Every structure is written in structure tokens, then in C-alpha cells.
Amino acid sequence: MRETDTEFLEGRGCPGEAIAARIPSATEAALHGLVENPACTPDQVLRILQRRPLPDPVIRRIAETHRWRRNHRIRAAVVNHPSTPTSVRLDLLGHLLWRELAQVAANPHLPPQIRRKGEHTLLLRLAGFTLGERIALARIAPRGLIGTIRTAGEPEVIGALLENPRTTEADALAIALRSRTPASLRCLAEHPAWSVHPAVRTALLGNPSLPVHVALRLLRGLRRREVQAIARRAGAPGFVVLAARRLLGECAPERAAGPEGADSPAERVDSVSGVK
């Protein structure tokens, strides 16, 4: 494409009020001209980047034009466009905002190399995040960062991570086993979705940092055979074992199991007056 081409010149000279209408049907040469048009706005460049397909040279011109390159929304749109060359993406990744990096890392339509680079770049910035930024990131973090975020000591971060749709039972289990922050463990124990997983409950009750009153509340919600297993569990915190034994001593004898071997509702340990 030569910059003396008629269509390029028409695009570059297009009046500002006519640019939006020109974008959908513009030829490649005209798009180059629109990108160079002094009247073109960032929103109009974003509309150009919404075109599918979009010629590689047009994307390169946008990425190399200083006034567009310094706009964070345009940088992010270029990186996420399916036609953007890898070299252009890698060049721009380090200039994205952290939320944009998180979106890149979670974008299944981007090559694995780009997603991993986005995760790595975000990980390098994590140490400088404020608490509010760490909380916000925990809610949307891609899989590659969840393993790092789940080691956070702040319960607010853990609470946000538990709401992340990419968080798995394995992540909740790791928090239950390894966290030494009572408030974080309480957050997990009181979460309506994760606290019902038997493996998570068992791991929580084996963690010596779990607050006593939270442990007792978990025990009261277990079925009798689950309490029996905890009462016999080697290495469980002493107060948990003692509470489990007291619960068993005050519960009625176990009734017959249901047709599939499941405990009946009557076998659930729901209230114990002797354990405070």
C-alpha cells in the first residue's frame, strides 16, 4: 500500500463526522488513511479494531502510531485482536494495565505463549499491589495465578478468591490445609459453597489454626460417622478430637443406614449442649 494511493488519501482526509460511517466498508488502504487521520478519535480506532477480519498491516500501523500506542484501551484491543502478530503482542504486553493483563491471561482465544507471558508479567507486579488491588485481582485471577494468590495472609484476599469462578476444590483444600491465618480459615469454613465439600471440612478440622468456635460449628453439622472418623484421627488438634468424642458420647446410637448406605437426617449431629 502506497501512501499516495487515492483511497489512502481519502481516508486520511475524511471529515471527522464521516469517519464512523466509513469504517465498516473501508478498504485496507482507506483504513490506513483513517488511522493516520488527525480527526480520528480513540473510540473510532477501537471500532476499526472490532473489524473481523482486519489486515495485519493495519494492526501494525495502529500499534506503531504513537498517539494510539499510548492509549491503554487501544493497546489492550490490539493485544486481544485475533489477527495481531505475536511480535506486536509481546511488544505491548509489558505496557498493559494489570486488569488488562488478567484479561489477556484468561483469554482462551490467544496463543498459550501470550497467555503465559501475561500471567508472568502480572505475577512480577503482584508484590507492589495495594490490598484493594490484590482483592480485585483475586476475584478475576486466571488459573496460573491462583496458586500464588491462595497463599495470601489477608482474609479479604482469600474471601475474594473463593468467589473466583476459576477456583477449584483443590485450591480450597490447599487453603484449608496450609493457611495459618484464623480469619482466612473462618472465611473458608463459612463459605456456602466450599464448606459443604467433605474433603474441605475434614482438612479444616485438621488445621490447628482454625478458631475453636468455628471448629465446633463444623462438627455440629457433620454426620455421626464423619464425627467418628475425626475422633479417631491421628494428628488432629486435641480440642477437635475432644469435642468430637463429647459429641459422640451425647448422640443417640447410630440408626440403620438408608438404602444406599447414606446416613439418614436423624444421624446428623445438629446440636450439642455440652460443647460450647
mmCIF file with all atom_site columns, N, CA and C in Angstrom, residues 120-176:
data_model
loop_
_atom_site.group_PDB
_atom_site.id
_atom_site.type_symbol
_atom_site.label_atom_id
_atom_site.label_alt_id
_atom_site.label_comp_id
_atom_site.label_asym_id
_atom_site.label_entity_id
_atom_site.label_seq_id
_atom_site.pdbx_PDB_ins_code
_atom_site.Cartn_x
_atom_site.Cartn_y
_atom_site.Cartn_z
_atom_site.occupancy
_atom_site.B_iso_or_equiv
_atom_site.pdbx_formal_charge
_atom_site.auth_seq_id
_atom_site.auth_comp_id
_atom_site.auth_asym_id
_atom_site.auth_atom_id
_atom_site.pdbx_PDB_model_num
ATOM 1   N N  . HIS A 1 120 ? 2.882   -14.134 33.672 1.00 0.00 ? 120 HIS A N  1
ATOM 2   C CA . HIS A 1 120 ? 4.203   -13.857 34.243 1.00 0.00 ? 120 HIS A CA 1
ATOM 3   C C  . HIS A 1 120 ? 4.386   -12.367 34.507 1.00 0.00 ? 120 HIS A C  1
ATOM 4   N N  . THR A 1 121 ? 3.972   -11.542 33.570 1.00 0.00 ? 121 THR A N  1
ATOM 5   C CA . THR A 1 121 ? 4.087   -10.091 33.747 1.00 0.00 ? 121 THR A CA 1
ATOM 6   C C  . THR A 1 121 ? 3.261   -9.624  34.937 1.00 0.00 ? 121 THR A C  1
ATOM 7   N N  . LEU A 1 122 ? 2.072   -10.172 35.078 1.00 0.00 ? 122 LEU A N  1
ATOM 8   C CA . LEU A 1 122 ? 1.199   -9.822  36.198 1.00 0.00 ? 122 LEU A CA 1
ATOM 9   C C  . LEU A 1 122 ? 1.797   -10.289 37.514 1.00 0.00 ? 122 LEU A C  1
ATOM 10  N N  . LEU A 1 123 ? 2.377   -11.469 37.516 1.00 0.00 ? 123 LEU A N  1
ATOM 11  C CA . LEU A 1 123 ? 2.994   -12.011 38.731 1.00 0.00 ? 123 LEU A CA 1
ATOM 12  C C  . LEU A 1 123 ? 4.142   -11.126 39.208 1.00 0.00 ? 123 LEU A C  1
ATOM 13  N N  . LEU A 1 124 ? 4.921   -10.595 38.279 1.00 0.00 ? 124 LEU A N  1
ATOM 14  C CA . LEU A 1 124 ? 6.033   -9.721  38.641 1.00 0.00 ? 124 LEU A CA 1
ATOM 15  C C  . LEU A 1 124 ? 5.553   -8.429  39.296 1.00 0.00 ? 124 LEU A C  1
ATOM 16  N N  . ARG A 1 125 ? 4.357   -7.987  38.962 1.00 0.00 ? 125 ARG A N  1
ATOM 17  C CA . ARG A 1 125 ? 3.822   -6.744  39.531 1.00 0.00 ? 125 ARG A CA 1
ATOM 18  C C  . ARG A 1 125 ? 3.110   -6.966  40.863 1.00 0.00 ? 125 ARG A C  1
ATOM 19  N N  . LEU A 1 126 ? 2.795   -8.207  41.180 1.00 0.00 ? 126 LEU A N  1
ATOM 20  C CA . LEU A 1 126 ? 1.922   -8.507  42.313 1.00 0.00 ? 126 LEU A CA 1
ATOM 21  C C  . LEU A 1 126 ? 2.459   -7.962  43.632 1.00 0.00 ? 126 LEU A C  1
ATOM 22  N N  . ALA A 1 127 ? 3.766   -7.998  43.817 1.00 0.00 ? 127 ALA A N  1
ATOM 23  C CA . ALA A 1 127 ? 4.347   -7.551  45.084 1.00 0.00 ? 127 ALA A CA 1
ATOM 24  C C  . ALA A 1 127 ? 4.069   -6.075  45.362 1.00 0.00 ? 127 ALA A C  1
ATOM 25  N N  . GLY A 1 128 ? 3.869   -5.289  44.321 1.00 0.00 ? 128 GLY A N  1
ATOM 26  C CA . GLY A 1 128 ? 3.621   -3.861  44.503 1.00 0.00 ? 128 GLY A CA 1
ATOM 27  C C  . GLY A 1 128 ? 2.156   -3.488  44.579 1.00 0.00 ? 128 GLY A C  1
ATOM 28  N N  . PHE A 1 129 ? 1.272   -4.466  44.585 1.00 0.00 ? 129 PHE A N  1
ATOM 29  C CA . PHE A 1 129 ? -0.161  -4.186  44.625 1.00 0.00 ? 129 PHE A CA 1
ATOM 30  C C  . PHE A 1 129 ? -0.605  -3.711  46.003 1.00 0.00 ? 129 PHE A C  1
ATOM 31  N N  . THR A 1 130 ? -1.579  -2.832  46.030 1.00 0.00 ? 130 THR A N  1
ATOM 32  C CA . THR A 1 130 ? -2.238  -2.474  47.286 1.00 0.00 ? 130 THR A CA 1
ATOM 33  C C  . THR A 1 130 ? -3.178  -3.611  47.679 1.00 0.00 ? 130 THR A C  1
ATOM 34  N N  . LEU A 1 131 ? -3.670  -3.572  48.916 1.00 0.00 ? 131 LEU A N  1
ATOM 35  C CA . LEU A 1 131 ? -4.612  -4.598  49.361 1.00 0.00 ? 131 LEU A CA 1
ATOM 36  C C  . LEU A 1 131 ? -5.852  -4.606  48.468 1.00 0.00 ? 131 LEU A C  1
ATOM 37  N N  . GLY A 1 132 ? -6.357  -3.427  48.140 1.00 0.00 ? 132 GLY A N  1
ATOM 38  C CA . GLY A 1 132 ? -7.538  -3.356  47.285 1.00 0.00 ? 132 GLY A CA 1
ATOM 39  C C  . GLY A 1 132 ? -7.301  -3.978  45.921 1.00 0.00 ? 132 GLY A C  1
ATOM 40  N N  . GLU A 1 133 ? -6.113  -3.768  45.359 1.00 0.00 ? 133 GLU A N  1
ATOM 41  C CA . GLU A 1 133 ? -5.789  -4.362  44.060 1.00 0.00 ? 133 GLU A CA 1
ATOM 42  C C  . GLU A 1 133 ? -5.666  -5.873  44.162 1.00 0.00 ? 133 GLU A C  1
ATOM 43  N N  . ARG A 1 134 ? -5.082  -6.360  45.269 1.00 0.00 ? 134 ARG A N  1
ATOM 44  C CA . ARG A 1 134 ? -4.970  -7.815  45.445 1.00 0.00 ? 134 ARG A CA 1
ATOM 45  C C  . ARG A 1 134 ? -6.351  -8.455  45.589 1.00 0.00 ? 134 ARG A C  1
ATOM 46  N N  . ILE A 1 135 ? -7.247  -7.775  46.287 1.00 0.00 ? 135 ILE A N  1
ATOM 47  C CA . ILE A 1 135 ? -8.616  -8.289  46.422 1.00 0.00 ? 135 ILE A CA 1
ATOM 48  C C  . ILE A 1 135 ? -9.295  -8.341  45.057 1.00 0.00 ? 135 ILE A C  1
ATOM 49  N N  . ALA A 1 136 ? -9.166  -7.253  44.299 1.00 0.00 ? 136 ALA A N  1
ATOM 50  C CA . ALA A 1 136 ? -9.795  -7.196  42.972 1.00 0.00 ? 136 ALA A CA 1
ATOM 51  C C  . ALA A 1 136 ? -9.217  -8.259  42.042 1.00 0.00 ? 136 ALA A C  1
ATOM 52  N N  . LEU A 1 137 ? -7.895  -8.446  42.101 1.00 0.00 ? 137 LEU A N  1
ATOM 53  C CA . LEU A 1 137 ? -7.266  -9.464  41.257 1.00 0.00 ? 137 LEU A CA 1
ATOM 54  C C  . LEU A 1 137 ? -7.727  -10.859 41.649 1.00 0.00 ? 137 LEU A C  1
ATOM 55  N N  . ALA A 1 138 ? -7.857  -11.110 42.957 1.00 0.00 ? 138 ALA A N  1
ATOM 56  C CA . ALA A 1 138 ? -8.265  -12.441 43.416 1.00 0.00 ? 138 ALA A CA 1
ATOM 57  C C  . ALA A 1 138 ? -9.611  -12.846 42.825 1.00 0.00 ? 138 ALA A C  1
ATOM 58  N N  . ARG A 1 139 ? -10.486 -11.893 42.603 1.00 0.00 ? 139 ARG A N  1
ATOM 59  C CA . ARG A 1 139 ? -11.825 -12.203 42.061 1.00 0.00 ? 139 ARG A CA 1
ATOM 60  C C  . ARG A 1 139 ? -11.777 -12.634 40.594 1.00 0.00 ? 139 ARG A C  1
ATOM 61  N N  . ILE A 1 140 ? -10.765 -12.184 39.855 1.00 0.00 ? 140 ILE A N  1
ATOM 62  C CA . ILE A 1 140 ? -10.738 -12.444 38.410 1.00 0.00 ? 140 ILE A CA 1
ATOM 63  C C  . ILE A 1 140 ? -9.473  -13.163 37.958 1.00 0.00 ? 140 ILE A C  1
ATOM 64  N N  . ALA A 1 141 ? -8.617  -13.552 38.879 1.00 0.00 ? 141 ALA A N  1
ATOM 65  C CA . ALA A 1 141 ? -7.309  -14.112 38.525 1.00 0.00 ? 141 ALA A CA 1
ATOM 66  C C  . ALA A 1 141 ? -7.432  -15.340 37.626 1.00 0.00 ? 141 ALA A C  1
ATOM 67  N N  . PRO A 1 142 ? -6.542  -15.462 36.639 1.00 0.00 ? 142 PRO A N  1
ATOM 68  C CA . PRO A 1 142 ? -6.509  -16.671 35.815 1.00 0.00 ? 142 PRO A CA 1
ATOM 69  C C  . PRO A 1 142 ? -5.926  -17.837 36.601 1.00 0.00 ? 142 PRO A C  1
ATOM 70  N N  . ARG A 1 143 ? -6.088  -19.046 36.083 1.00 0.00 ? 143 ARG A N  1
ATOM 71  C CA . ARG A 1 143 ? -5.637  -20.244 36.786 1.00 0.00 ? 143 ARG A CA 1
ATOM 72  C C  . ARG A 1 143 ? -4.156  -20.159 37.160 1.00 0.00 ? 143 ARG A C  1
ATOM 73  N N  . GLY A 1 144 ? -3.345  -19.612 36.281 1.00 0.00 ? 144 GLY A N  1
ATOM 74  C CA . GLY A 1 144 ? -1.916  -19.590 36.543 1.00 0.00 ? 144 GLY A CA 1
ATOM 75  C C  . GLY A 1 144 ? -1.496  -18.761 37.736 1.00 0.00 ? 144 GLY A C  1
ATOM 76  N N  . LEU A 1 145 ? -2.374  -17.899 38.243 1.00 0.00 ? 145 LEU A N  1
ATOM 77  C CA . LEU A 1 145 ? -2.034  -17.050 39.387 1.00 0.00 ? 145 LEU A CA 1
ATOM 78  C C  . LEU A 1 145 ? -2.712  -17.489 40.677 1.00 0.00 ? 145 LEU A C  1
ATOM 79  N N  . ILE A 1 146 ? -3.710  -18.341 40.582 1.00 0.00 ? 146 ILE A N  1
ATOM 80  C CA . ILE A 1 146 ? -4.469  -18.706 41.781 1.00 0.00 ? 146 ILE A CA 1
ATOM 81  C C  . ILE A 1 146 ? -3.584  -19.402 42.807 1.00 0.00 ? 146 ILE A C  1
ATOM 82  N N  . GLY A 1 147 ? -2.653  -20.235 42.349 1.00 0.00 ? 147 GLY A N  1
ATOM 83  C CA . GLY A 1 147 ? -1.762  -20.923 43.273 1.00 0.00 ? 147 GLY A CA 1
ATOM 84  C C  . GLY A 1 147 ? -0.942  -19.971 44.124 1.00 0.00 ? 147 GLY A C  1
ATOM 85  N N  . THR A 1 148 ? -0.572  -18.830 43.559 1.00 0.00 ? 148 THR A N  1
ATOM 86  C CA . THR A 1 148 ? 0.175   -17.822 44.317 1.00 0.00 ? 148 THR A CA 1
ATOM 87  C C  . THR A 1 148 ? -0.748  -17.031 45.231 1.00 0.00 ? 148 THR A C  1
ATOM 88  N N  . ILE A 1 149 ? -1.896  -16.632 44.723 1.00 0.00 ? 149 ILE A N  1
ATOM 89  C CA . ILE A 1 149 ? -2.813  -15.792 45.498 1.00 0.00 ? 149 ILE A CA 1
ATOM 90  C C  . ILE A 1 149 ? -3.372  -16.530 46.704 1.00 0.00 ? 149 ILE A C  1
ATOM 91  N N  . ARG A 1 150 ? -3.567  -17.836 46.589 1.00 0.00 ? 150 ARG A N  1
ATOM 92  C CA . ARG A 1 150 ? -4.177  -18.575 47.701 1.00 0.00 ? 150 ARG A CA 1
ATOM 93  C C  . ARG A 1 150 ? -3.260  -18.676 48.919 1.00 0.00 ? 150 ARG A C  1
ATOM 94  N N  . THR A 1 151 ? -1.983  -18.287 48.768 1.00 0.00 ? 151 THR A N  1
ATOM 95  C CA . THR A 1 151 ? -1.076  -18.269 49.921 1.00 0.00 ? 151 THR A CA 1
ATOM 96  C C  . THR A 1 151 ? -1.127  -16.940 50.664 1.00 0.00 ? 151 THR A C  1
ATOM 97  N N  . ALA A 1 152 ? -1.974  -16.029 50.208 1.00 0.00 ? 152 ALA A N  1
ATOM 98  C CA . ALA A 1 152 ? -2.063  -14.707 50.842 1.00 0.00 ? 152 ALA A CA 1
ATOM 99  C C  . ALA A 1 152 ? -2.510  -14.834 52.290 1.00 0.00 ? 152 ALA A C  1
ATOM 100 N N  . GLY A 1 153 ? -1.993  -13.938 53.121 1.00 0.00 ? 153 GLY A N  1
ATOM 101 C CA . GLY A 1 153 ? -2.373  -13.962 54.529 1.00 0.00 ? 153 GLY A CA 1
ATOM 102 C C  . GLY A 1 153 ? -3.615  -13.154 54.842 1.00 0.00 ? 153 GLY A C  1
ATOM 103 N N  . GLU A 1 154 ? -4.012  -12.271 53.928 1.00 0.00 ? 154 GLU A N  1
ATOM 104 C CA . GLU A 1 154 ? -5.164  -11.411 54.201 1.00 0.00 ? 154 GLU A CA 1
ATOM 105 C C  . GLU A 1 154 ? -6.469  -12.161 53.949 1.00 0.00 ? 154 GLU A C  1
ATOM 106 N N  . PRO A 1 155 ? -7.341  -12.233 54.940 1.00 0.00 ? 155 PRO A N  1
ATOM 107 C CA . PRO A 1 155 ? -8.623  -12.930 54.744 1.00 0.00 ? 155 PRO A CA 1
ATOM 108 C C  . PRO A 1 155 ? -9.487  -12.293 53.663 1.00 0.00 ? 155 PRO A C  1
ATOM 109 N N  . GLU A 1 156 ? -9.339  -10.980 53.448 1.00 0.00 ? 156 GLU A N  1
ATOM 110 C CA . GLU A 1 156 ? -10.121 -10.323 52.401 1.00 0.00 ? 156 GLU A CA 1
ATOM 111 C C  . GLU A 1 156 ? -9.747  -10.866 51.015 1.00 0.00 ? 156 GLU A C  1
ATOM 112 N N  . VAL A 1 157 ? -8.457  -11.153 50.833 1.00 0.00 ? 157 VAL A N  1
ATOM 113 C CA . VAL A 1 157 ? -7.992  -11.705 49.557 1.00 0.00 ? 157 VAL A CA 1
ATOM 114 C C  . VAL A 1 157 ? -8.514  -13.132 49.379 1.00 0.00 ? 157 VAL A C  1
ATOM 115 N N  . ILE A 1 158 ? -8.439  -13.920 50.446 1.00 0.00 ? 158 ILE A N  1
ATOM 116 C CA . ILE A 1 158 ? -8.932  -15.299 50.378 1.00 0.00 ? 158 ILE A CA 1
ATOM 117 C C  . ILE A 1 158 ? -10.434 -15.312 50.107 1.00 0.00 ? 158 ILE A C  1
ATOM 118 N N  . GLY A 1 159 ? -11.161 -14.428 50.770 1.00 0.00 ? 159 GLY A N  1
ATOM 119 C CA . GLY A 1 159 ? -12.605 -14.357 50.543 1.00 0.00 ? 159 GLY A CA 1
ATOM 120 C C  . GLY A 1 159 ? -12.938 -14.046 49.097 1.00 0.00 ? 159 GLY A C  1
ATOM 121 N N  . ALA A 1 160 ? -12.168 -13.124 48.493 1.00 0.00 ? 160 ALA A N  1
ATOM 122 C CA . ALA A 1 160 ? -12.391 -12.789 47.081 1.00 0.00 ? 160 ALA A CA 1
ATOM 123 C C  . ALA A 1 160 ? -12.025 -13.961 46.177 1.00 0.00 ? 160 ALA A C  1
ATOM 124 N N  . LEU A 1 161 ? -10.941 -14.657 46.516 1.00 0.00 ? 161 LEU A N  1
ATOM 125 C CA . LEU A 1 161 ? -10.508 -15.796 45.704 1.00 0.00 ? 161 LEU A CA 1
ATOM 126 C C  . LEU A 1 161 ? -11.550 -16.911 45.700 1.00 0.00 ? 161 LEU A C  1
ATOM 127 N N  . LEU A 1 162 ? -12.225 -17.098 46.818 1.00 0.00 ? 162 LEU A N  1
ATOM 128 C CA . LEU A 1 162 ? -13.250 -18.143 46.902 1.00 0.00 ? 162 LEU A CA 1
ATOM 129 C C  . LEU A 1 162 ? -14.441 -17.845 45.994 1.00 0.00 ? 162 LEU A C  1
ATOM 130 N N  . GLU A 1 163 ? -14.589 -16.591 45.577 1.00 0.00 ? 163 GLU A N  1
ATOM 131 C CA . GLU A 1 163 ? -15.669 -16.209 44.665 1.00 0.00 ? 163 GLU A CA 1
ATOM 132 C C  . GLU A 1 163 ? -15.239 -16.274 43.198 1.00 0.00 ? 163 GLU A C  1
ATOM 133 N N  . ASN A 1 164 ? -13.960 -16.518 42.963 1.00 0.00 ? 164 ASN A N  1
ATOM 134 C CA . ASN A 1 164 ? -13.448 -16.579 41.594 1.00 0.00 ? 164 ASN A CA 1
ATOM 135 C C  . ASN A 1 164 ? -13.974 -17.845 40.908 1.00 0.00 ? 164 ASN A C  1
ATOM 136 N N  . PRO A 1 165 ? -14.611 -17.721 39.749 1.00 0.00 ? 165 PRO A N  1
ATOM 137 C CA . PRO A 1 165 ? -15.156 -18.912 39.078 1.00 0.00 ? 165 PRO A CA 1
ATOM 138 C C  . PRO A 1 165 ? -14.094 -19.912 38.647 1.00 0.00 ? 165 PRO A C  1
ATOM 139 N N  . ARG A 1 166 ? -12.821 -19.511 38.635 1.00 0.00 ? 166 ARG A N  1
ATOM 140 C CA . ARG A 1 166 ? -11.750 -20.428 38.237 1.00 0.00 ? 166 ARG A CA 1
ATOM 141 C C  . ARG A 1 166 ? -11.149 -21.168 39.432 1.00 0.00 ? 166 ARG A C  1
ATOM 142 N N  . THR A 1 167 ? -11.556 -20.804 40.640 1.00 0.00 ? 167 THR A N  1
ATOM 143 C CA . THR A 1 167 ? -11.073 -21.500 41.834 1.00 0.00 ? 167 THR A CA 1
ATOM 144 C C  . THR A 1 167 ? -11.693 -22.891 41.889 1.00 0.00 ? 167 THR A C  1
ATOM 145 N N  . THR A 1 168 ? -10.875 -23.891 42.218 1.00 0.00 ? 168 THR A N  1
ATOM 146 C CA . THR A 1 168 ? -11.332 -25.277 42.248 1.00 0.00 ? 168 THR A CA 1
ATOM 147 C C  . THR A 1 168 ? -11.323 -25.817 43.676 1.00 0.00 ? 168 THR A C  1
ATOM 148 N N  . GLU A 1 169 ? -11.872 -27.025 43.828 1.00 0.00 ? 169 GLU A N  1
ATOM 149 C CA . GLU A 1 169 ? -11.851 -27.666 45.144 1.00 0.00 ? 169 GLU A CA 1
ATOM 150 C C  . GLU A 1 169 ? -10.416 -27.882 45.618 1.00 0.00 ? 169 GLU A C  1
ATOM 151 N N  . ALA A 1 170 ? -9.514  -28.163 44.688 1.00 0.00 ? 170 ALA A N  1
ATOM 152 C CA . ALA A 1 170 ? -8.109  -28.343 45.063 1.00 0.00 ? 170 ALA A CA 1
ATOM 153 C C  . ALA A 1 170 ? -7.538  -27.069 45.688 1.00 0.00 ? 170 ALA A C  1
ATOM 154 N N  . ASP A 1 171 ? -7.950  -25.918 45.195 1.00 0.00 ? 171 ASP A N  1
ATOM 155 C CA . ASP A 1 171 ? -7.494  -24.650 45.770 1.00 0.00 ? 171 ASP A CA 1
ATOM 156 C C  . ASP A 1 171 ? -8.063  -24.458 47.172 1.00 0.00 ? 171 ASP A C  1
ATOM 157 N N  . ALA A 1 172 ? -9.355  -24.724 47.328 1.00 0.00 ? 172 ALA A N  1
ATOM 158 C CA . ALA A 1 172 ? -9.976  -24.600 48.649 1.00 0.00 ? 172 ALA A CA 1
ATOM 159 C C  . ALA A 1 172 ? -9.331  -25.563 49.632 1.00 0.00 ? 172 ALA A C  1
ATOM 160 N N  . LEU A 1 173 ? -9.015  -26.761 49.164 1.00 0.00 ? 173 LEU A N  1
ATOM 161 C CA . LEU A 1 173 ? -8.372  -27.755 50.024 1.00 0.00 ? 173 LEU A CA 1
ATOM 162 C C  . LEU A 1 173 ? -6.976  -27.299 50.438 1.00 0.00 ? 173 LEU A C  1
ATOM 163 N N  . ALA A 1 174 ? -6.238  -26.695 49.512 1.00 0.00 ? 174 ALA A N  1
ATOM 164 C CA . ALA A 1 174 ? -4.898  -26.192 49.834 1.00 0.00 ? 174 ALA A CA 1
ATOM 165 C C  . ALA A 1 174 ? -4.964  -25.098 50.894 1.00 0.00 ? 174 ALA A C  1
ATOM 166 N N  . ILE A 1 175 ? -5.953  -24.225 50.798 1.00 0.00 ? 175 ILE A N  1
ATOM 167 C CA . ILE A 1 175 ? -6.128  -23.179 51.816 1.00 0.00 ? 175 ILE A CA 1
ATOM 168 C C  . ILE A 1 175 ? -6.451  -23.812 53.158 1.00 0.00 ? 175 ILE A C  1
ATOM 169 N N  . ALA A 1 176 ? -7.356  -24.785 53.155 1.00 0.00 ? 176 ALA A N  1
ATOM 170 C CA . ALA A 1 176 ? -7.758  -25.443 54.402 1.00 0.00 ? 176 ALA A CA 1
ATOM 171 C C  . ALA A 1 176 ? -6.590  -26.148 55.071 1.00 0.00 ? 176 ALA A C  1
#
